[in-house]
Structure formats: C-alpha cells, structure tokens
Coordinates of C-alpha atoms in Angstrom, one line a residue:
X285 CA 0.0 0.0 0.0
X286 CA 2.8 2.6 1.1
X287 CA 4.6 1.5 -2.5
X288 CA 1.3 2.2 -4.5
X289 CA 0.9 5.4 -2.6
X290 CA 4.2 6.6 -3.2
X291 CA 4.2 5.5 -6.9
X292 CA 1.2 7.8 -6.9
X293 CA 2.7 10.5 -4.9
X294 CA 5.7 10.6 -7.6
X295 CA 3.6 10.3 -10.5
X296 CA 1.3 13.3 -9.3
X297 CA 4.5 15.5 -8.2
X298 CA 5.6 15.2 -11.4
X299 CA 3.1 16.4 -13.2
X300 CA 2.3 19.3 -11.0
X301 CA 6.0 20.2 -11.5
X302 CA 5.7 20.7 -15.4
X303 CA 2.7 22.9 -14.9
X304 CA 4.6 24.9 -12.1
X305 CA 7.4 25.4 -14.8
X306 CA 4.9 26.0 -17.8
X307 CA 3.2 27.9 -15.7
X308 CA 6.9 29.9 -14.8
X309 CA 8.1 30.4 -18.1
X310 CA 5.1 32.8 -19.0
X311 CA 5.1 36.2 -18.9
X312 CA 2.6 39.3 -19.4
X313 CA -0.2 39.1 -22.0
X314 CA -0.1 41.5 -24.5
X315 CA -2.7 42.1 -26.4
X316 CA -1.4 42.8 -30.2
X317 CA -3.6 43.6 -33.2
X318 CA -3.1 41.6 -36.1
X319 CA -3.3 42.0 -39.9
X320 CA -7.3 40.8 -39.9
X321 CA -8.2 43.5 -37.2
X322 CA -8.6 41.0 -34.5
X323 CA -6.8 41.5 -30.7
X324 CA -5.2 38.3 -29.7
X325 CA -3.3 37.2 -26.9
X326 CA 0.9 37.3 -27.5
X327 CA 2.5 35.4 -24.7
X328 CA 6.3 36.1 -24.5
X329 CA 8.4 33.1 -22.9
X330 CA 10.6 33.6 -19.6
X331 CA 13.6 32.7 -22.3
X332 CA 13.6 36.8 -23.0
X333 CA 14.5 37.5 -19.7
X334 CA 18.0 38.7 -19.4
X335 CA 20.2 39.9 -16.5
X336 CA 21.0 43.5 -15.6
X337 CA 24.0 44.9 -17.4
X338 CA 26.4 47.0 -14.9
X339 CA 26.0 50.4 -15.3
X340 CA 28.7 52.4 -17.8
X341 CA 29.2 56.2 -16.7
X342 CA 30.7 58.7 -19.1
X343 CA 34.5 59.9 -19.2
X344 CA 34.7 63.7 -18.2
X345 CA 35.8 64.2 -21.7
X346 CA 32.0 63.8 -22.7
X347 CA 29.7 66.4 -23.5
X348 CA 26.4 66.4 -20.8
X349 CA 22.9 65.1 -22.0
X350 CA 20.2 66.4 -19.9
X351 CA 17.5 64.5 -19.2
X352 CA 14.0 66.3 -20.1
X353 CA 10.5 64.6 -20.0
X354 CA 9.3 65.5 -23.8
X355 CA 10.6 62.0 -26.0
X356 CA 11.5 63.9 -29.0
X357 CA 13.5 66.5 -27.6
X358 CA 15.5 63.9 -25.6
X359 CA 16.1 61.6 -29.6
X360 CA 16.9 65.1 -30.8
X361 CA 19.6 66.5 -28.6
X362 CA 22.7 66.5 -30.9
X363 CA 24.9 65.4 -28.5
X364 CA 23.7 61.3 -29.2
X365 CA 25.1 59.4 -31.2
X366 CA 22.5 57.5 -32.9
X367 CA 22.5 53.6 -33.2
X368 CA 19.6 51.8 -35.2
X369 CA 19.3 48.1 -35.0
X370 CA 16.0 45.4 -35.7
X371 CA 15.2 43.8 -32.6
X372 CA 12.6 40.4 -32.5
X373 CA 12.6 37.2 -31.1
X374 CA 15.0 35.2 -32.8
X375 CA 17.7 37.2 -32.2
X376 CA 16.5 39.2 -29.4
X377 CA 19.9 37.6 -27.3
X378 CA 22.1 38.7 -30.0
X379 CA 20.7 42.4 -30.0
X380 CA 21.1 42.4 -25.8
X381 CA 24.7 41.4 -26.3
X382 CA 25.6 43.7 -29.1
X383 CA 24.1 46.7 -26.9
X384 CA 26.2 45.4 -23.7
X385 CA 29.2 45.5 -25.9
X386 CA 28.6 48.5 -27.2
X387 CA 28.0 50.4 -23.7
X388 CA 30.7 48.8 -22.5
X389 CA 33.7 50.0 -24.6
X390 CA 32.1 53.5 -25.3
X391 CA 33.8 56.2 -23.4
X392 CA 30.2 57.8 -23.6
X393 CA 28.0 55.5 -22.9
X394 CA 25.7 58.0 -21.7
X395 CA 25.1 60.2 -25.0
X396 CA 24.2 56.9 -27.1
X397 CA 20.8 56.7 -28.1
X398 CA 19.4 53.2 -29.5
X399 CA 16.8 52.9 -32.1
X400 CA 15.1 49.6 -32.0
X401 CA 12.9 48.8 -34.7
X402 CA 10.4 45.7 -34.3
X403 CA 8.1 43.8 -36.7
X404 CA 4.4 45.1 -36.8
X405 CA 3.4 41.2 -37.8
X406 CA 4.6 39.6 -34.9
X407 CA 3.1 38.4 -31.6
X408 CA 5.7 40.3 -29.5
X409 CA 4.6 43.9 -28.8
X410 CA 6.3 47.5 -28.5
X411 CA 6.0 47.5 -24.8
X412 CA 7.2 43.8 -24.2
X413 CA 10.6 44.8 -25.9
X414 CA 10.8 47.9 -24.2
X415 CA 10.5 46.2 -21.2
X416 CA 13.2 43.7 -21.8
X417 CA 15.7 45.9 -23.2
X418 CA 14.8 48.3 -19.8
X419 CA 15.4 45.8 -17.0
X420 CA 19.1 45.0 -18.6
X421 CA 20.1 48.4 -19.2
X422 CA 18.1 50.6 -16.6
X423 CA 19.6 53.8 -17.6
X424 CA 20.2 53.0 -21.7
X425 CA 18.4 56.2 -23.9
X426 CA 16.6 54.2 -26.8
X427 CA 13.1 54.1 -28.4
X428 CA 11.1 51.5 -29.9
X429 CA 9.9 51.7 -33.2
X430 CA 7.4 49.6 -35.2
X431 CA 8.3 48.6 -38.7
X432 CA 5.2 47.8 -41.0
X433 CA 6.0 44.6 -42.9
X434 CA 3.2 45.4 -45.6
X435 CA 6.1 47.6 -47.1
X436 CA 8.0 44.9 -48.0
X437 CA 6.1 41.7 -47.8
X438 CA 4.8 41.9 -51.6
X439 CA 8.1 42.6 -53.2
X440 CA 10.4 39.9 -51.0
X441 CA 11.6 37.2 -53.4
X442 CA 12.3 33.6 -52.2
X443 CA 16.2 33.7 -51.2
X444 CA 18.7 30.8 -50.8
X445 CA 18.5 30.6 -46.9
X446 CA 14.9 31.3 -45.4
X447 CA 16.3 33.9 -42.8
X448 CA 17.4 36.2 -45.4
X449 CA 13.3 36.2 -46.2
X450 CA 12.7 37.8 -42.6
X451 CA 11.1 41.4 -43.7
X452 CA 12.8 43.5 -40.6
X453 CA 16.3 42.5 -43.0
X454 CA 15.0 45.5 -45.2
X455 CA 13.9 47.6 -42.1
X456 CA 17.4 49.1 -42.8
X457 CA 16.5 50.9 -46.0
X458 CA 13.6 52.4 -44.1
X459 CA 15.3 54.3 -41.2
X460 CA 15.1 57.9 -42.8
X461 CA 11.1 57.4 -42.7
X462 CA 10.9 55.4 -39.5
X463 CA 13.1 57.5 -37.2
X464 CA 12.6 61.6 -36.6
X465 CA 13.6 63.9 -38.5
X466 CA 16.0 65.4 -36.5
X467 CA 18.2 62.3 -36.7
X468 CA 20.2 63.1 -39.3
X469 CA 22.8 60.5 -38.9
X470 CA 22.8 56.9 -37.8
X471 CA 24.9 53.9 -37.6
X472 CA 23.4 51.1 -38.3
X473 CA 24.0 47.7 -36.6
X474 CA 23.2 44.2 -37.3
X475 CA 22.0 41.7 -34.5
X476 CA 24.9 39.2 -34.4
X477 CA 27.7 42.0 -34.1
X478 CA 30.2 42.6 -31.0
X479 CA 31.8 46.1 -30.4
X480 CA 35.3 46.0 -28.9
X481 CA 35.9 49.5 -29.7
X482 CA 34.9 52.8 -29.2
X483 CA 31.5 53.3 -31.0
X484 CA 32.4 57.0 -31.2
X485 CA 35.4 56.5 -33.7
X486 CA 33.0 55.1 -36.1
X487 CA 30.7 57.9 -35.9
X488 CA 33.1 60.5 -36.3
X489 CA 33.6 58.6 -39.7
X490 CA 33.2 61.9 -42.7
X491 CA 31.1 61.0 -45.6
X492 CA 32.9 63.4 -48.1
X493 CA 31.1 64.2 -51.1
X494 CA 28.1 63.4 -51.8
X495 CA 28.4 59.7 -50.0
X496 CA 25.2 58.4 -48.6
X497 CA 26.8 55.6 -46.7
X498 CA 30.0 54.5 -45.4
X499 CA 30.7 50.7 -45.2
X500 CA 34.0 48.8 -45.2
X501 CA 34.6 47.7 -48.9
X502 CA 36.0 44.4 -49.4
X503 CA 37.2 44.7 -53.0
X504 CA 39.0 41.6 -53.4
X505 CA 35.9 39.3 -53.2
X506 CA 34.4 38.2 -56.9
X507 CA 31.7 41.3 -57.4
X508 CA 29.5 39.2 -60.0
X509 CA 28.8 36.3 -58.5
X510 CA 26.2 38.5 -56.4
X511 CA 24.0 38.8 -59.0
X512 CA 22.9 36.4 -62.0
X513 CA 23.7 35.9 -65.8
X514 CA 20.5 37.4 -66.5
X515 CA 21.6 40.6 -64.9
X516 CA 24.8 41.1 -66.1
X517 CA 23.7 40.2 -70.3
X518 CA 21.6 42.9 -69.9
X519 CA 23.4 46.4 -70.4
X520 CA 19.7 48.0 -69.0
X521 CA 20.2 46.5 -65.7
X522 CA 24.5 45.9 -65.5
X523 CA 25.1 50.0 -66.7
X524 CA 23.8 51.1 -63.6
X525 CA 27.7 50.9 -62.3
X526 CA 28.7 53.1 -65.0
X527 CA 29.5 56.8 -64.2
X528 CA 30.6 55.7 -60.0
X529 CA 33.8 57.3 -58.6
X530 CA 35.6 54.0 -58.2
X531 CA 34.8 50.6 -59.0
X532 CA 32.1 48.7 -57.2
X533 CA 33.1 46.5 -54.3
X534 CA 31.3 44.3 -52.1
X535 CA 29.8 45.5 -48.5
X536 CA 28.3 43.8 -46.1
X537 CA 25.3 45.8 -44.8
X538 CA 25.4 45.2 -41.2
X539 CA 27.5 47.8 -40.3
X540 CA 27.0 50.9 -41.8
X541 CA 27.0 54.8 -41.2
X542 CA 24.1 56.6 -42.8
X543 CA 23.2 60.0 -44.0
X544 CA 19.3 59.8 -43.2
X545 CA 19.5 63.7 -44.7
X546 CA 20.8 62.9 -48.1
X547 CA 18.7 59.4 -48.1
X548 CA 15.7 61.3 -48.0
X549 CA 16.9 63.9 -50.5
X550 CA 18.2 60.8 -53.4
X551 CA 14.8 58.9 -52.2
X552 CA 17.0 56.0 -52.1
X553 CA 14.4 54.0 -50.2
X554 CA 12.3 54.0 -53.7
X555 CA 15.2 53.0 -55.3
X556 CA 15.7 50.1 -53.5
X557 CA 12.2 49.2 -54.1
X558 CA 12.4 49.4 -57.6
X559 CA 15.3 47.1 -57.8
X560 CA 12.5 44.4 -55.2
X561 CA 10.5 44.8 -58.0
X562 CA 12.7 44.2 -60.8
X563 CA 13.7 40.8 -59.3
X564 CA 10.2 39.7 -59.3
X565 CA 10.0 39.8 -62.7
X566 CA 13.4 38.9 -63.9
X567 CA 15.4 37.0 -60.9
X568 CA 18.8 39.1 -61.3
X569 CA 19.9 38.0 -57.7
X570 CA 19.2 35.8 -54.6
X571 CA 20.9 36.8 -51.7
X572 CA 18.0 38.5 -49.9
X573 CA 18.5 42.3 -49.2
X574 CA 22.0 42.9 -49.8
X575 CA 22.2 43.2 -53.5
X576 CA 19.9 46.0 -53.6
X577 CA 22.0 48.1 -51.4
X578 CA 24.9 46.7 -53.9
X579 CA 23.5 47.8 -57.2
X580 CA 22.4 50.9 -55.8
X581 CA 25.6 52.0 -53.7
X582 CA 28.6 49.9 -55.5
X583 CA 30.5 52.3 -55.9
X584 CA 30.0 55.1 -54.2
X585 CA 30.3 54.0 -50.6
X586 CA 32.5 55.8 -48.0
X587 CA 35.1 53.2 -47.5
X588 CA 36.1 52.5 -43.4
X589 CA 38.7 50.7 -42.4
X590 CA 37.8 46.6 -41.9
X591 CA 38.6 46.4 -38.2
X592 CA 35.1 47.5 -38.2
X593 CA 33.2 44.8 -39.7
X594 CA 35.0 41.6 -39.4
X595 CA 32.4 39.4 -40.9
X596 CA 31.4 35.7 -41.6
X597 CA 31.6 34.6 -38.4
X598 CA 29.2 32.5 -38.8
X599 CA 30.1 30.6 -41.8
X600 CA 28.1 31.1 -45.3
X601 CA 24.7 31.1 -46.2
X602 CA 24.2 27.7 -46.4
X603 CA 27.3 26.1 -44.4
X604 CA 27.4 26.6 -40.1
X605 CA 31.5 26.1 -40.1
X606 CA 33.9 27.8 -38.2
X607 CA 35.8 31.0 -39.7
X608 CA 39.0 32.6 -38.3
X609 CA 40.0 36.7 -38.1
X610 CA 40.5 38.6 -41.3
X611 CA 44.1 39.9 -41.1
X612 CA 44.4 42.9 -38.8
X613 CA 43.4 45.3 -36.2
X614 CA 39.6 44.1 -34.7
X615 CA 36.9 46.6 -33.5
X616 CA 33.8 44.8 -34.4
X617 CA 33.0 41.2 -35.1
X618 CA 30.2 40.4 -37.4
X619 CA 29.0 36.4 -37.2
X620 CA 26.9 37.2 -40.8
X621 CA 26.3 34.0 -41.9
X622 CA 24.0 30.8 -41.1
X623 CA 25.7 30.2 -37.6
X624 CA 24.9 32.1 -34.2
X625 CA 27.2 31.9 -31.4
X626 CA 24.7 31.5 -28.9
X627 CA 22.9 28.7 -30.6
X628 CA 26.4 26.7 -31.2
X629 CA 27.4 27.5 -27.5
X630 CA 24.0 26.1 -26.4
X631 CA 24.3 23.2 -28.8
X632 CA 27.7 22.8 -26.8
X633 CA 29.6 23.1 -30.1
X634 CA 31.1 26.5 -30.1
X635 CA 33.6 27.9 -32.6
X636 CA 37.0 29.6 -31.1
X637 CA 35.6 32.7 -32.2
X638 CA 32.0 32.5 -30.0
X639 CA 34.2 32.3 -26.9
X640 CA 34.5 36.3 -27.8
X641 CA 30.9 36.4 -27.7
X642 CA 29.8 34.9 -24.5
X643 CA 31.1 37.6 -21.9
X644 CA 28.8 40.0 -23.3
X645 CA 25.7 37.7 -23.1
X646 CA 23.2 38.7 -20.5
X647 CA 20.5 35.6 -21.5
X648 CA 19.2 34.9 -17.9
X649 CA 18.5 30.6 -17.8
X650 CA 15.2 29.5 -16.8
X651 CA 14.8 28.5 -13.4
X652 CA 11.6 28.2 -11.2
X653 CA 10.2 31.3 -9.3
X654 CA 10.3 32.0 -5.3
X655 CA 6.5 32.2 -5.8
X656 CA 6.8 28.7 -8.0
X657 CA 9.1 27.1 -5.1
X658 CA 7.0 27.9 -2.3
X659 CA 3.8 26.7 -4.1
X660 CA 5.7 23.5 -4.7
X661 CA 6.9 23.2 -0.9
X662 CA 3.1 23.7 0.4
X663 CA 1.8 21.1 -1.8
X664 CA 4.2 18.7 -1.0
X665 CA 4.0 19.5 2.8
X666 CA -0.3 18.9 2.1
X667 CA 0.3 15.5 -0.2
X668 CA 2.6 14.2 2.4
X669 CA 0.0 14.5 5.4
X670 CA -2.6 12.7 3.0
X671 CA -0.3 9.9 2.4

C-alpha cells in the first residue's frame, strides 16, 4: 500500500512540476492587433528575460545630456550618437549582447541613443521589448519603433536561406522614414555584431562628397557572383555601375553609417524598391537584401577601415562552419552567416571565435520562481500529510 501510494505521490508531483514550470516560463499578455483587425493574446516566454547589465558612466571628456520629460526633444539632442538596430525574437539575445558590448567599450556611454525597430506582424509587442531591453540596461536612452512589414512583404523574393526572407532584413532601408527627422545620422548595426571599440570613432567617420553611406569595402571578393547571368547580359540593368567614382566592391550591410538627410533627399528608399521589383519579374539576384543596397551604392560608398566589420563569423549562407579573423586590427565582429554563437554554445559546439561572444551575453536561464518554489513546498507538505 505505502509502495502504490508513493508511486502515486511521484507520478502526481511530477506532473504538477511541469505545470509549475509551464506555468513559470510565462510572462505578461499583451494584447497585439493583427493583420485581420482582430486582438489576440501574445504570450512572451521567460527565455527573454536577461540579466542586468552594470552600469557604464561617461568619461569627463563627454559632453552632458540632460534628461528632459518631452521623447523627442530627448532623440533630438545633438549630443547622441544615434545607433539603429532590428530587434525580435529570434535574435533578441544577439541584439542584448551587441548593446552590452557597445555600452561597454564606449567612453560615452551615456550620450548613445538606441533605435530599436520591431516587426508590426509579430506576436511580441512595443512594450514587451521595451521592457526587456529596460530591466538589462536601466539607464540605456533608446526608443522603440514599429516597422510595418506590408512595405515589404509583396516585393520579398524567395532567397537561398529562409532567414534572409525575414522582412525586418530591409527595415534598414527604411530608417530615414521610421526615425525623426531630426536624426540626421545613424549607424546602423546588425544583431549578431560585437563592439570592442569605441563606438564614437566610427561615428566620427566623414562621408565626403556626396556619399550616402559608409561601409568597409572588401574589393577583393568576386563582385558578379552576387547577381545572376540574366543581370549582367543585360546592359539595362548591369550599366547602372557606370558613371561611379571608383569601381564597385562588395559591403556587407550590417554595419553601416548613414546619411538619413541625403537618403531622404536621393529617395534612395524607392530605389531600393524598384530594384525588389525588378527581381520579381526577372530573378537578377538571390541573396535576400544585400544586392539591392549593392546595385544601388557599388561604388559610391564611403570606405572604413575593416577592423570594423569583421564578418562571416558565422560561416556562409548555407554552411554553419567555423571562420578565423580577417588579417588585422579588430573593432567589431560580425558572425553574418547561417551560424549564431549562442545557438552553437548552447548546442555545446562552439567555434574559437564565439568564446568572444559569450562575456557579453546577459541571457538569464530559466529556473523556477520564489513564488513557483514555495507553491511546490506547500503542496508537498499537504500531499505528504494525505499519504
């Protein structure tokens, strides 16, 4: 009788310890309003809660940033330096790292002001990433912005690797119309980047000319094989590289400096657009969002120097393997690519390289909550007096 009891009483616990977890790894409604008008329920897993960040002061060498209580005038004060970066789910770890890493080498961290922009489409609302991104980094400046994916969704072609589908991957070419007008400059950041430098010596970057954007060039990797034969045996489309100041290179978008002024002035964001549209029709490339910015900017891109955007971390498109430094100085590493570090150091099969990443990530494991444990302590204490 005490055995069948007690295989009871185990049987029982167990099952009431799932649903105190499942119950634990829930957080906050929120109510979001989808495409078909209807309200329904988004519920945000405990696996977005991170750990506080400590907190960065400025050098005396910084200019002051007062605090006022009107939003805008806070964005506008021209002492920020402006950083833009897509925040959602899937990489929501990635972004919380990148912005520790940032923060944490800036000699100002205080005068940085983050623009986060988030999918209109998805289950995970303005306020839950606000809140996420406020109990890491308390005293952090930044803004959430909502990106309407019915810009993009109709002119998104099928790419070789499904992520490179996402729509927030051409949020970027819709910052000078999602951001105020009195940001006039912005660096632009990808999710899976770490800053080991000052973030300051990038801004200070000059575009000189005319130069929308500045990006290090990497001239030395094969140019055509970004876009397809029909593209380049057509003189309509491949002339649009004629009349540059230097020949086109390749860039990698996620890291770039940006002229929100003249990209509003060019209406480069149409441009962009028409090339989306152009690859409906006639398939002149497949790598997602990048050869737009190519075709549109190859040469005639503010070349910075490639500590800042040492890329392909993370392997290729298609391939998860391990990549080593490009020769040279480091500032910024860039795991572009199919691989993430924090899903191969989860997956306990880490590359060299993601042993850079790790100090910076403030993902916060799931455990059970005081509230769970004590709940679980009375019921045992009750089940045991009824056995």
């Amino acid at each position: 009788m005490f055995l069948s009891r007690s295989i009871i009483f185990v049987v029982f616990f167990s099952a009431c310890l799932l649903q105190f977890q499942a119950n634990a790894i829930r957080s906050i409604n929120n109510k979001v309003k989808h495409n078909n008008g209807f309200e329904i329920e988004a519920k945000v897993d405990s696996f977005l809660q991170f750990r506080e960040a400590p907190e960065y002061r400025n050098q005396q060498s910084c200019s002051v940033v007062e605090r006022r209580n009107v939003e805008l005038d806070l964005v506008c004060d021209p002492s920020f330096v402006h950083i833009a970066m897509t925040i959602d789910r899937d990489y929501l770890r990635g972004s919380i790292a990148a912005v520790h890493s940032v923060l944490k080498h800036s000699s100002c961290p205080e005068n940085l002001f983050f623009h986060f922009i988030a999918s209109d489409s998805r289950l995970e609302s303005k306020d839950e990433f606000t809140r996420i991104v406020k109990s890491s980094f308390p005293s952090l400046r930044f803004k959430v912005y909502m990106f309407k994916e019915s810009l993009v969704n109709h002119l998104i072609s099928p790419s070789i690797r499904q992520a490179l589908e996402n729509p927030l991957n051409y949020a970027r070419s819709y910052l000078a119309d999602l951001l105020e007008d009195c940001v006039e400059r912005v660096i632009y950041l990808d999710s899976d980047v770490i800053v080991v430098d000052d973030i300051q010596n990038l801004w200070k970057v000059s575009l000189t000319g005319s130069r929308v954007i500045g990006a290090p060039e990497y001239c030395q990797v094969n140019f055509t094989r970004y876009f397809s034969y029909e593209f380049w045996s057509s003189y309509e489309f491949s002339k649009v590289f004629e009349g540059k100041s230097k020949r086109p290179c390749y860039f990698n978008t996620g890291v770039m400096v940006m002229d929100l002024v003249r990209w509003k002035k060019g209406g480069y964001t149409r441009k962009i657009e028409r090339w989306m549209e152009i690859q409906k029709e006639r398939k002149i490339y497949e790598l997602g969002s990048l050869p737009p910015f190519l075709m549109v900017f190859g040469g005639d891109v503010e070349a910075i120097e490639h500590r800042w955007n040492q890329h392909g971390l993370g392997g290729d498109n298609v391939a998860d393997t391990c990549r080593t430094l490009h020769p040279g100085p480091v500032s910024l590493l860039h795991w572009s690519g199919k691989g993430k570090p924090w899903a191969r150091l989860d997956a306990k099969k880490p590359c060299p390289l993601d042993y850079l990443w790790a100090p910076y990530d403030l993902y916060h494991q799931m455990r059970i909550t005081t509230t769970t444990s004590d709940s679980l302590k009375n019921f045992m204490g009750y089940f045991l007096i009824l056995l």
